[in-house]
Short mmCIF file of N, CA, C and O in Angstrom, two decimals:
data_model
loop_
_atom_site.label_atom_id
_atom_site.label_comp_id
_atom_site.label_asym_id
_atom_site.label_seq_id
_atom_site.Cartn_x
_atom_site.Cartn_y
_atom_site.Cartn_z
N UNK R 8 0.84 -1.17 0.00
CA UNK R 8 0.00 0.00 0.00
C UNK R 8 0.88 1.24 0.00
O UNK R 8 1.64 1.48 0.94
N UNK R 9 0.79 1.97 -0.99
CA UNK R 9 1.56 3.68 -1.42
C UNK R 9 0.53 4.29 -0.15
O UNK R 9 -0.62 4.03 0.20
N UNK R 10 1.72 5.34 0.36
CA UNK R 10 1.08 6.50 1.16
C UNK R 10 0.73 7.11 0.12
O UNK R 10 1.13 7.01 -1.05
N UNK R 11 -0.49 8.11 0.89
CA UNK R 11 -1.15 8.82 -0.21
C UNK R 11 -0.84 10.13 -0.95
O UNK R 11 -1.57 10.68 -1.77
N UNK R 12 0.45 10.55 -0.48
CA UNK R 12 1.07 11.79 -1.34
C UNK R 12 1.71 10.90 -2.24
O UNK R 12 1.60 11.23 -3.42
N UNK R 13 2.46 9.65 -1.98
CA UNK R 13 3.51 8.67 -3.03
C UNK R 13 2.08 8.85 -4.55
O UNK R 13 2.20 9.27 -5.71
N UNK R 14 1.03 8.37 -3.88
CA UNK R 14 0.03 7.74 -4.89
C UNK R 14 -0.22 8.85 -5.96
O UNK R 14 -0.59 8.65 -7.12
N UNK R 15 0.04 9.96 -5.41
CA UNK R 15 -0.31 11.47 -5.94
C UNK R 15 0.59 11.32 -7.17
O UNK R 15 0.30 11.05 -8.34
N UNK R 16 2.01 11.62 -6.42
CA UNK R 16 3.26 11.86 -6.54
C UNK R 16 3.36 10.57 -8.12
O UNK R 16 3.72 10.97 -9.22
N UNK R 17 2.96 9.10 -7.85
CA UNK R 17 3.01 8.82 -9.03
C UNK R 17 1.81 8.70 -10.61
O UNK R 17 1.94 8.22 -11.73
N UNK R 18 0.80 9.37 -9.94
CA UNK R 18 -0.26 9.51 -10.52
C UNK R 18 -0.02 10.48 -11.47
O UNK R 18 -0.64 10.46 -12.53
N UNK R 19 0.86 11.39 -11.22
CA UNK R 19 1.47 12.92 -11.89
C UNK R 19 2.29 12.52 -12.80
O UNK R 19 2.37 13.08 -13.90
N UNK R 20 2.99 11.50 -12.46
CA UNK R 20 4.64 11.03 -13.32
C UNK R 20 4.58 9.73 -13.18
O UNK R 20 5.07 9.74 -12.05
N UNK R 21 4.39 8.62 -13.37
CA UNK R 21 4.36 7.32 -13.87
C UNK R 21 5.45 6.56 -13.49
O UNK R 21 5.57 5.53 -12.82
N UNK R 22 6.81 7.88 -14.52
CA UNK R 22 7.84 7.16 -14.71
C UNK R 22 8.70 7.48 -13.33
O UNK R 22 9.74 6.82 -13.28
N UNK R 23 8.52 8.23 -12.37
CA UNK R 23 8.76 8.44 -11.07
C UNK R 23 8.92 6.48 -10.35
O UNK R 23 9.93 5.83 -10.08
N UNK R 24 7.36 6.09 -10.25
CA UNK R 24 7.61 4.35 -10.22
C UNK R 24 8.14 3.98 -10.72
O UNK R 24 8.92 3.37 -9.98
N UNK R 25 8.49 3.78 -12.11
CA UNK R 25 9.40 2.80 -12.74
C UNK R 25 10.82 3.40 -12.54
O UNK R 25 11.63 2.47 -12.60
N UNK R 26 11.28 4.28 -12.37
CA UNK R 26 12.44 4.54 -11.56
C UNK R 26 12.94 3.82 -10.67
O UNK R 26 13.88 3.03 -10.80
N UNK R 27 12.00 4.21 -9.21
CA UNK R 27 12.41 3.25 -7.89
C UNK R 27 12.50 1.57 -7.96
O UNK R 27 13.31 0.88 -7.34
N UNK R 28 11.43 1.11 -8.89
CA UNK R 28 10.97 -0.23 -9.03
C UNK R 28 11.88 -0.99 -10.47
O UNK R 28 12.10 -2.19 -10.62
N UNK R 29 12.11 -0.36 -11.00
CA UNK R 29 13.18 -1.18 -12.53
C UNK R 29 14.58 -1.63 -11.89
O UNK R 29 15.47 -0.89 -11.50
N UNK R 30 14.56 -2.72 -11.89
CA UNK R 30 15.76 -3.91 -11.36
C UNK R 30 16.71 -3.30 -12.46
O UNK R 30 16.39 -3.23 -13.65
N UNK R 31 17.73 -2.92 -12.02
CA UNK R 31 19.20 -2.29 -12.70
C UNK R 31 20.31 -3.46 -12.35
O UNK R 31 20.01 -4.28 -11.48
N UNK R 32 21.39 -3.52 -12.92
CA UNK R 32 22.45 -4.04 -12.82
C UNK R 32 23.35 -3.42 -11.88
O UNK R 32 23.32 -2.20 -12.06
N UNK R 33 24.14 -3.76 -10.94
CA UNK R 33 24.46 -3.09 -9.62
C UNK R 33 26.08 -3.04 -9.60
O UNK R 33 26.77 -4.05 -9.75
N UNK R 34 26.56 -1.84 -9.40
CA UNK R 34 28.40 -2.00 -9.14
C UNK R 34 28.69 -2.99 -8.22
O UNK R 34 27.96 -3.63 -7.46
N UNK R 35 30.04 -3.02 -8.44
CA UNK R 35 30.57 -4.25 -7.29
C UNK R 35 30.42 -4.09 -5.83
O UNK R 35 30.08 -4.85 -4.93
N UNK R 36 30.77 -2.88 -5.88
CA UNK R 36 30.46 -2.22 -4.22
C UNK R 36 28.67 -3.01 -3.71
O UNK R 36 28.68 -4.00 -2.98
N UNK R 37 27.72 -2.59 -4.06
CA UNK R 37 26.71 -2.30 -4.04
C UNK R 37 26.52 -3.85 -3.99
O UNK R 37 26.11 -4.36 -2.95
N UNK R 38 26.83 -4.66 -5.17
CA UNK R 38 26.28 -6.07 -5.62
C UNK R 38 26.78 -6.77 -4.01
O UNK R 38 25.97 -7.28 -3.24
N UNK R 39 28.22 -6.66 -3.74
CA UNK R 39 28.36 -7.65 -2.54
C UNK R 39 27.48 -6.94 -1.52
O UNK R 39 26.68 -7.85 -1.29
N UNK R 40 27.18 -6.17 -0.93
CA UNK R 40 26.67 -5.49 0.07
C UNK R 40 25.05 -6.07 0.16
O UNK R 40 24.49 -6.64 1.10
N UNK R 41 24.59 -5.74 -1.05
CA UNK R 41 22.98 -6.39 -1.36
C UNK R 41 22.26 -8.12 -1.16
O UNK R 41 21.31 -8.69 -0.62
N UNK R 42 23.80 -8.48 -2.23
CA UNK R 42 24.31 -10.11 -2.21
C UNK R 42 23.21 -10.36 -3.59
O UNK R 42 22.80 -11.49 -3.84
N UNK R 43 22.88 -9.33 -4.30
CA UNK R 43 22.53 -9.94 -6.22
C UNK R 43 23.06 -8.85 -6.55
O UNK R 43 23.58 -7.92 -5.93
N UNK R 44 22.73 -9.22 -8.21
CA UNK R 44 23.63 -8.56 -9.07
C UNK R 44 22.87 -7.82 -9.83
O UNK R 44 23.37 -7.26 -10.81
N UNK R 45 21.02 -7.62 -9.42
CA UNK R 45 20.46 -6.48 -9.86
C UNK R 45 19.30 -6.63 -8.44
O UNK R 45 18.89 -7.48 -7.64
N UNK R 46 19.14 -5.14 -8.79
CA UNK R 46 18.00 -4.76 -7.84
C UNK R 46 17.35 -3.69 -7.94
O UNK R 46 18.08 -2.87 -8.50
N UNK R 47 16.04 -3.11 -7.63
CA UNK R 47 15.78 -2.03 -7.70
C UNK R 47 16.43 -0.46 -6.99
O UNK R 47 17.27 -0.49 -6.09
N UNK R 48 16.07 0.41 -7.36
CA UNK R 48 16.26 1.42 -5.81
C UNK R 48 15.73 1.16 -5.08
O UNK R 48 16.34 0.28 -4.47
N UNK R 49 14.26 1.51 -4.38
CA UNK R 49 13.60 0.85 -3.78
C UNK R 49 13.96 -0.68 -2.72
O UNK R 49 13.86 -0.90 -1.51
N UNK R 50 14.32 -1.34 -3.68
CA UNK R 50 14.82 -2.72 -2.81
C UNK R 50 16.05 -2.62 -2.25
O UNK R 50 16.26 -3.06 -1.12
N UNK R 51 17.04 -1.99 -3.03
CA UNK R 51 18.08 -1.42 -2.00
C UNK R 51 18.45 -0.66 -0.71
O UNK R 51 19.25 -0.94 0.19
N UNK R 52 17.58 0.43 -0.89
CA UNK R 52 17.01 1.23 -0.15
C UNK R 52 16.54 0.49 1.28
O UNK R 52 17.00 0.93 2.34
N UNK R 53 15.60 -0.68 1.28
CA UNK R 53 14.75 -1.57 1.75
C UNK R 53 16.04 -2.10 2.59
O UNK R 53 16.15 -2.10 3.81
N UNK R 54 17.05 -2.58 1.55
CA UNK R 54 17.66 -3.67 2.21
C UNK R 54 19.09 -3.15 3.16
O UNK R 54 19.85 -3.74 3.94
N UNK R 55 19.00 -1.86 2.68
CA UNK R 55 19.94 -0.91 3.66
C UNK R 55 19.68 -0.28 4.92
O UNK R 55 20.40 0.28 5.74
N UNK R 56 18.13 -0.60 4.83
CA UNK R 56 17.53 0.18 6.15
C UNK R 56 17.15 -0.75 6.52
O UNK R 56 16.20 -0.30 7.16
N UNK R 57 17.09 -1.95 6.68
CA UNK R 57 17.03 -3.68 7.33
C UNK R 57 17.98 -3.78 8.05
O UNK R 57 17.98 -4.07 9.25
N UNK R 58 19.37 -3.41 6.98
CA UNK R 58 20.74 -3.81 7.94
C UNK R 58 20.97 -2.90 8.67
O UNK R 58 21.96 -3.35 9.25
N UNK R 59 20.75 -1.63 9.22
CA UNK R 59 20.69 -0.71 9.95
C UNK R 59 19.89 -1.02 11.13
O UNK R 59 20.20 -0.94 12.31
N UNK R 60 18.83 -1.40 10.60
CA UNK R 60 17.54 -1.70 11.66
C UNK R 60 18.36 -3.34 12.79
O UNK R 60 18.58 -3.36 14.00
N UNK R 61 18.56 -4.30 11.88
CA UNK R 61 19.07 -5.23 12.33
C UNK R 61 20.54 -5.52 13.07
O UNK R 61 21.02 -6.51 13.61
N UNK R 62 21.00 -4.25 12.83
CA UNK R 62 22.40 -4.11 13.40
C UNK R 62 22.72 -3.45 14.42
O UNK R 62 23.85 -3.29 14.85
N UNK R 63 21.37 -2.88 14.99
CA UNK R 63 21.36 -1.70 15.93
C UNK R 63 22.42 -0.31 15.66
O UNK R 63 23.19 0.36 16.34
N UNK R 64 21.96 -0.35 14.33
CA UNK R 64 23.11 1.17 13.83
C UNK R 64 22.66 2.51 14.17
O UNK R 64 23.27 3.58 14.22
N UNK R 65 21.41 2.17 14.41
CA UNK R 65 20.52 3.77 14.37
C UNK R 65 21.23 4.43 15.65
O UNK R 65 21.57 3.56 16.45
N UNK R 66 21.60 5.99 16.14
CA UNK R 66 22.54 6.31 17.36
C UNK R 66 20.83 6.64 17.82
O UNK R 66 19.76 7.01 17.35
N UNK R 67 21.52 6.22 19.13
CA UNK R 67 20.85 6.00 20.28
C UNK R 67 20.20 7.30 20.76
O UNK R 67 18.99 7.28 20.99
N UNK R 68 20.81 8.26 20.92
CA UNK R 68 20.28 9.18 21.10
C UNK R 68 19.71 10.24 19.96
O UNK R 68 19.32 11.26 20.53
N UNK R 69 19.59 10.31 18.87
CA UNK R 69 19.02 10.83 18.06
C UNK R 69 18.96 10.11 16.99
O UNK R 69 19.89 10.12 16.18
N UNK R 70 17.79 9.32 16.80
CA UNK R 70 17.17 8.06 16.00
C UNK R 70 17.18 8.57 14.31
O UNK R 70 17.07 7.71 13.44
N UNK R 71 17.31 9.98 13.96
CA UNK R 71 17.70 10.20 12.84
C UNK R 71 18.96 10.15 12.21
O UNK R 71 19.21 10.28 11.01
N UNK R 72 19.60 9.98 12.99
CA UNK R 72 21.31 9.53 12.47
C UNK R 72 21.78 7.76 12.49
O UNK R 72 21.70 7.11 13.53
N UNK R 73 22.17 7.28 11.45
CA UNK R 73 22.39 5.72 11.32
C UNK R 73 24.45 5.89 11.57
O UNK R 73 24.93 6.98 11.27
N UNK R 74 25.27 4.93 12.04
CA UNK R 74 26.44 4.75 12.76
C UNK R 74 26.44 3.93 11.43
O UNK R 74 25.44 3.33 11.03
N UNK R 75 27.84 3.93 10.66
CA UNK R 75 28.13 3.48 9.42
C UNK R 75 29.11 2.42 9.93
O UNK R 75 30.29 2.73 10.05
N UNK R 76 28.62 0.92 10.29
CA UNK R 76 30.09 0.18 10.15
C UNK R 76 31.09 0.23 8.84
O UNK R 76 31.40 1.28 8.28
N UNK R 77 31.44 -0.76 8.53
CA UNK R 77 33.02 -0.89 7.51
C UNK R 77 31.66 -1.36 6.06
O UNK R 77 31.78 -0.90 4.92
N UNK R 78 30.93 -1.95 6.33
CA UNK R 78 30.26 -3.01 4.97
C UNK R 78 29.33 -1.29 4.70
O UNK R 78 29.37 -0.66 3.64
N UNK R 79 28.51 -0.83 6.04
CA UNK R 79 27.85 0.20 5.23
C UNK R 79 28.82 1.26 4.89
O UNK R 79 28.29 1.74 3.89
N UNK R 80 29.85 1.90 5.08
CA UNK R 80 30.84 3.03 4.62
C UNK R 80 30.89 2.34 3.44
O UNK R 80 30.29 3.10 2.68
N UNK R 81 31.36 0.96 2.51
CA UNK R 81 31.95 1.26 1.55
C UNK R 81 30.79 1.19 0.36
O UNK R 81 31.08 1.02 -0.82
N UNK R 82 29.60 1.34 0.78
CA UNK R 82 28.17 1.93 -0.05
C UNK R 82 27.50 3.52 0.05
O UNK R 82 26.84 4.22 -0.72
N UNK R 83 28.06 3.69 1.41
CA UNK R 83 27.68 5.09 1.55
C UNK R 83 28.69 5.91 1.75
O UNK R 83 28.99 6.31 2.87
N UNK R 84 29.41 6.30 0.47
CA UNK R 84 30.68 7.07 0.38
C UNK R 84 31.72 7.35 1.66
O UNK R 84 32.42 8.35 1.78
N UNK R 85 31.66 6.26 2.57
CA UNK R 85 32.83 6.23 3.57
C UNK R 85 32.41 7.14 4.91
O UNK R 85 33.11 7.39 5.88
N UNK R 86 31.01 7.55 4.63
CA UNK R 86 30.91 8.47 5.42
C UNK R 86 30.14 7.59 6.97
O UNK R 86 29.32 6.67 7.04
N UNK R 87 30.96 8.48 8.15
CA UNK R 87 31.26 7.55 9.42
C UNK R 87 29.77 7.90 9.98
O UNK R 87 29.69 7.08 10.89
N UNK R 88 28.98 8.37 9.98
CA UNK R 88 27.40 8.33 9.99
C UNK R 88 26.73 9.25 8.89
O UNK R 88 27.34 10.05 8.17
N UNK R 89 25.39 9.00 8.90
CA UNK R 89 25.03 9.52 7.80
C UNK R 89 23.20 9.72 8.81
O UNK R 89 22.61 9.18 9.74
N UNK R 90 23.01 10.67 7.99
CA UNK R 90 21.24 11.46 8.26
C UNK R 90 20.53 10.33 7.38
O UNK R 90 20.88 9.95 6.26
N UNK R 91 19.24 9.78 8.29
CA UNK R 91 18.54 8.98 7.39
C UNK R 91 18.16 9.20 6.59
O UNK R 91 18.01 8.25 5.82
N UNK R 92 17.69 10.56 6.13
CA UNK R 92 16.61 11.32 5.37
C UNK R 92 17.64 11.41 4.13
O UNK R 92 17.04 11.58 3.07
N UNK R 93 18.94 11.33 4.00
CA UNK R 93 20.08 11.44 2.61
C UNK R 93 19.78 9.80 2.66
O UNK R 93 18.96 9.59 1.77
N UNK R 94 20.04 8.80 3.21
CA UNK R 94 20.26 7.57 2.77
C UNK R 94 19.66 7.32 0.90
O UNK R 94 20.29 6.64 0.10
N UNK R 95 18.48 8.00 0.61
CA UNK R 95 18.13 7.80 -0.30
C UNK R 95 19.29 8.41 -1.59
O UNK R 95 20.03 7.82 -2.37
N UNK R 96 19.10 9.27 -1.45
CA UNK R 96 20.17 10.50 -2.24
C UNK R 96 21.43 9.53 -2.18
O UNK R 96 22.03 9.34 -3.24
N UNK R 97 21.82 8.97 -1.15
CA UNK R 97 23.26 8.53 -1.01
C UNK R 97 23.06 6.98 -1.72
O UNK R 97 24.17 6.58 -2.07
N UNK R 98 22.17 6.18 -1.98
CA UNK R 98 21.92 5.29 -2.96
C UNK R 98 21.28 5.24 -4.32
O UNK R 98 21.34 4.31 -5.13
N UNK R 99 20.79 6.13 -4.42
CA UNK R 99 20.99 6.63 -6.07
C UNK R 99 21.54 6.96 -6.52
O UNK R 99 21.30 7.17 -7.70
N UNK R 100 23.16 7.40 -5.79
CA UNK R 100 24.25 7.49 -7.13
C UNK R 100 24.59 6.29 -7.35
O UNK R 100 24.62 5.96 -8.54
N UNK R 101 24.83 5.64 -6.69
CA UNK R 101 24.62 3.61 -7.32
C UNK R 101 24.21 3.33 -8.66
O UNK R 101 24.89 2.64 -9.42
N UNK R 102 23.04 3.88 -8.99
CA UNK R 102 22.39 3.27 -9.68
C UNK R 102 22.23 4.65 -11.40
O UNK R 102 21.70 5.74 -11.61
N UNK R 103 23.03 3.68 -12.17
CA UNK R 103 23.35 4.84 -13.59
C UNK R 103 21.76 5.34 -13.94
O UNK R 103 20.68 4.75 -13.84
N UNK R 104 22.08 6.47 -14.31
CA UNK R 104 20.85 7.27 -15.30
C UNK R 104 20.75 6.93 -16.51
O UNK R 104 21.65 6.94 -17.35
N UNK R 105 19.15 6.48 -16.70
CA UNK R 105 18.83 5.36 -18.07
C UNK R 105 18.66 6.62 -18.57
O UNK R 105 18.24 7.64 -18.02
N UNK R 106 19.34 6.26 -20.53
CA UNK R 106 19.21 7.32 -21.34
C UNK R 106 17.81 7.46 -21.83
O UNK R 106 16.95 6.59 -21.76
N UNK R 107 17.69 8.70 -22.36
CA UNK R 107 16.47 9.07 -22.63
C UNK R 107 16.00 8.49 -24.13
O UNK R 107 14.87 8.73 -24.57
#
């Protein structure tokens, strides 16, 4: 179930969904980290905020900042924590821009 600004949001632009949702071919970085060799944004996204969730990365005292071990730095440009709200931004450069 889409929240209901998403539903808006792709009701306007279509290709906004097939963006997040089109299984791409994944750099090496990205491919071991994920563990396949395509995936969506979206599912990446998914599976980066799993291992965060499951790793107890989120800092403790301000639940909007995620603690970058060694496997998440070398997906999220090395950087030693990161704002949840970029995680997205910071996994779409992963993923090349389909030509027009």
């Amino acid at each position: 179930m889409l929240p209901q600004r998403m539903k808006r949001a792709v009701a306007d632009n279509p290709k906004k969904l097939a963006n997040l949702i089109d299984l791409v071919n994944l750099p090496s970085t990205v491919r071991d980290f994920v563990g396949q060799s395509q995936t969506s944004r979206l599912g990446c996204f998914m599976r980066v905020w799993s291992y965060i969730k499951s790793n107890n990365l989120q800092d403790p005292s301000n639940k909007n900042l995620g603690n970058c071990d060694e496997k998440l730095k070398s997906i999220l440009l090395g950087k030693p924590q990161v704002e949840l709200a970029e995680l997205p931004a910071l996994i779409k450069l992963h993923f090349p821009k389909e030509p027009k």
